[in-house]
Amino acid sequence: RRDPYAVWVSEVMLQQTRVVAAIPYYRAFLRAFPTVRALASATQQQVLRVWAGLGYYARARHLLRAARQIVRRGDFPTSAREWRTLPGVGPYTAAAVASIAFGENVVAVDGNVVRVGVRLLGLAGTPRDPTVRRTVQQAFQALLPTGRAGEFNQALMDLGATLCLPEAPRCPACPLREFCSARARGLAHRLPLGTRSPAKPRRLFVAALARDARGSVLLLRRPPVGLWGGLWTPPYVEAPSWEQARAALRRVLGVSLRRDGLVTSFQHAFTHFHATFTVYGVRLQGPPRTGRFLDPHGSDLPMPAPVRRLLSDLARQQRE
C-alpha cells in the first residue's frame, strides 16, 4: 500500500516488534482509526486501549502527537527530512515512509539492512559503529534504482528478515549470494561482529492489590510518560521488599495499608531492563485519595498485558 497513513502506522508498529505479532494490532488500529484525522481526534486513552498488549507504549503516544501535528499542518510530509520533525520518527522510519509512500529516492537502513550490507561488503566493524552504518547506507544509496526506492527498501528489509538471518543465514537461497563478500570468504555466519546485546539489568518492583467489598480491584492511571505511561495498573513502586515499599505506597495512596498475603509475581521485559513484580494483597485503612476500583471480570481501560492477565486470573479464581 502507498497510503502514507497506513505505511507510517505499520512502520511504527514494527519498531521493536515482529511482523507476525504486529499484524492483528495493525488491523485493529486501522479499524479503530481509519484516517489520520480519526487518530488525531482520539484521546490518549482510546489510542492506548487499542494498542494495549503490543508494548513499547511511547510509540502510541508519539503516533497520537504526530497525527495532531499532521492535521494542523494540513497534509502529510513527503520527504524523509520533513518526517524526521515528527514525534517518534527516526531516520529509518522517515526514510521508509518517504520512499514507500512518496517515492523519495532515499535508503531506509534498519538492523536487518545493516546486517545485509555488512555481509555483502565484508565489513569487520559492529553494526552499532556509525562508520559501519554510514558505509552501508552509502553503498545501498549508490545502488538505489531511481523511482523504485520503496520496492528496493522493502526488498532489503525482507532479505534481512527471511534469508540473511542473524544466526543461521540461508545463503543457498539468497539472490545476492554471488555478490556477497562474507559468503565468498566463509564468514557469513560470523558477521556482523559484536552483535550480542549486553545483558539487561534486573529491577525489582512491589505492587499492592487492594480490593473492596465487592471484589473490585484498585487501579491507578500511570503518569503520561515513563513505565507504562498513561496505562492503568495496581499501585506499585520500585523496591526490593514489602518493608521498603510500604511507606512509598502509603504516600502514593494517601492512606495506611496492611499486607494481606502474597498474591503472585511476574516478570516483564522493558526496553532497557528486566523487571520482577511481586504483588501483595493489601487492606487499606480508609479510602485511597487516587485510583478507581474496577471489576476484574472485565474493564475497557487500557492496561499492560501482564496486568490484564493478572486481572483475568483473579476473575477466574473468583468464578471458581
PDB file of N, CA and C in Angstrom, residues 56-57 200 203 205 226-228 236 266-277 304 306:
ATOM      1  N   TYR A  56       5.826  -1.210  24.357  1.00  0.00           N
ATOM      2  CA  TYR A  56       6.534  -0.010  23.933  1.00  0.00           C
ATOM      3  C   TYR A  56       5.534   1.114  23.663  1.00  0.00           C
ATOM      4  N   TYR A  57       4.841   1.510  24.723  1.00  0.00           N
ATOM      5  CA  TYR A  57       3.669   2.377  24.591  1.00  0.00           C
ATOM      6  C   TYR A  57       4.004   3.807  24.185  1.00  0.00           C
ATOM      7  N   LYS A 200      20.725  -7.193  30.097  1.00  0.00           N
ATOM      8  CA  LYS A 200      19.912  -6.148  30.706  1.00  0.00           C
ATOM      9  C   LYS A 200      19.929  -6.292  32.229  1.00  0.00           C
ATOM     10  N   ARG A 203      15.431  -5.118  37.663  1.00  0.00           N
ATOM     11  CA  ARG A 203      14.924  -4.201  38.681  1.00  0.00           C
ATOM     12  C   ARG A 203      13.718  -4.834  39.361  1.00  0.00           C
ATOM     13  N   PHE A 205      10.162  -4.571  41.688  1.00  0.00           N
ATOM     14  CA  PHE A 205       9.015  -3.721  41.987  1.00  0.00           C
ATOM     15  C   PHE A 205       8.065  -4.464  42.917  1.00  0.00           C
ATOM     16  N   GLY A 226       6.984   7.626  31.068  1.00  0.00           N
ATOM     17  CA  GLY A 226       7.602   6.669  31.966  1.00  0.00           C
ATOM     18  C   GLY A 226       7.065   5.274  31.727  1.00  0.00           C
ATOM     19  N   LEU A 227       7.335   4.353  32.655  1.00  0.00           N
ATOM     20  CA  LEU A 227       6.903   2.966  32.501  1.00  0.00           C
ATOM     21  C   LEU A 227       5.387   2.902  32.361  1.00  0.00           C
ATOM     22  N   TRP A 228       4.932   2.247  31.294  1.00  0.00           N
ATOM     23  CA  TRP A 228       3.505   2.059  31.063  1.00  0.00           C
ATOM     24  C   TRP A 228       2.748   3.389  31.138  1.00  0.00           C
ATOM     25  N   TYR A 236       2.131   0.548  42.305  1.00  0.00           N
ATOM     26  CA  TYR A 236       3.397  -0.156  42.509  1.00  0.00           C
ATOM     27  C   TYR A 236       4.524   0.850  42.661  1.00  0.00           C
ATOM     28  N   PHE A 266       5.440 -11.749  38.736  1.00  0.00           N
ATOM     29  CA  PHE A 266       5.591 -11.955  37.295  1.00  0.00           C
ATOM     30  C   PHE A 266       6.789 -11.155  36.787  1.00  0.00           C
ATOM     31  N   GLN A 267       7.299 -11.599  35.647  1.00  0.00           N
ATOM     32  CA  GLN A 267       8.446 -10.952  35.001  1.00  0.00           C
ATOM     33  C   GLN A 267       7.938 -10.163  33.794  1.00  0.00           C
ATOM     34  N   HIS A 268       8.649  -9.088  33.488  1.00  0.00           N
ATOM     35  CA  HIS A 268       8.321  -8.332  32.282  1.00  0.00           C
ATOM     36  C   HIS A 268       9.598  -7.697  31.743  1.00  0.00           C
ATOM     37  N   ALA A 269       9.783  -7.768  30.429  1.00  0.00           N
ATOM     38  CA  ALA A 269      10.965  -7.196  29.792  1.00  0.00           C
ATOM     39  C   ALA A 269      10.637  -5.823  29.223  1.00  0.00           C
ATOM     40  N   PHE A 270      11.273  -4.811  29.747  1.00  0.00           N
ATOM     41  CA  PHE A 270      11.181  -3.471  29.179  1.00  0.00           C
ATOM     42  C   PHE A 270      12.359  -3.268  28.217  1.00  0.00           C
ATOM     43  N   THR A 271      12.420  -2.101  27.588  1.00  0.00           N
ATOM     44  CA  THR A 271      13.443  -1.874  26.570  1.00  0.00           C
ATOM     45  C   THR A 271      14.852  -2.038  27.125  1.00  0.00           C
ATOM     46  N   HIS A 272      15.107  -1.468  28.295  1.00  0.00           N
ATOM     47  CA  HIS A 272      16.465  -1.419  28.806  1.00  0.00           C
ATOM     48  C   HIS A 272      16.693  -2.257  30.055  1.00  0.00           C
ATOM     49  N   PHE A 273      15.694  -2.945  30.543  1.00  0.00           N
ATOM     50  CA  PHE A 273      15.886  -3.753  31.746  1.00  0.00           C
ATOM     51  C   PHE A 273      14.797  -4.811  31.851  1.00  0.00           C
ATOM     52  N   HIS A 274      15.071  -5.835  32.673  1.00  0.00           N
ATOM     53  CA  HIS A 274      14.071  -6.831  33.035  1.00  0.00           C
ATOM     54  C   HIS A 274      13.496  -6.461  34.401  1.00  0.00           C
ATOM     55  N   ALA A 275      12.201  -6.645  34.551  1.00  0.00           N
ATOM     56  CA  ALA A 275      11.543  -6.289  35.804  1.00  0.00           C
ATOM     57  C   ALA A 275      10.889  -7.515  36.430  1.00  0.00           C
ATOM     58  N   THR A 276      10.963  -7.583  37.750  1.00  0.00           N
ATOM     59  CA  THR A 276      10.211  -8.558  38.522  1.00  0.00           C
ATOM     60  C   THR A 276       9.222  -7.804  39.396  1.00  0.00           C
ATOM     61  N   PHE A 277       7.947  -8.117  39.237  1.00  0.00           N
ATOM     62  CA  PHE A 277       6.890  -7.509  40.046  1.00  0.00           C
ATOM     63  C   PHE A 277       6.393  -8.535  41.063  1.00  0.00           C
ATOM     64  N   PRO A 304      -1.473  -2.699  30.657  1.00  0.00           N
ATOM     65  CA  PRO A 304      -0.404  -3.548  30.128  1.00  0.00           C
ATOM     66  C   PRO A 304      -0.853  -5.006  30.112  1.00  0.00           C
ATOM     67  N   PRO A 306       0.586  -7.777  31.177  1.00  0.00           N
ATOM     68  CA  PRO A 306       0.696  -8.543  32.427  1.00  0.00           C
ATOM     69  C   PRO A 306      -0.408  -8.202  33.425  1.00  0.00           C
TER      70      PRO A 306
END
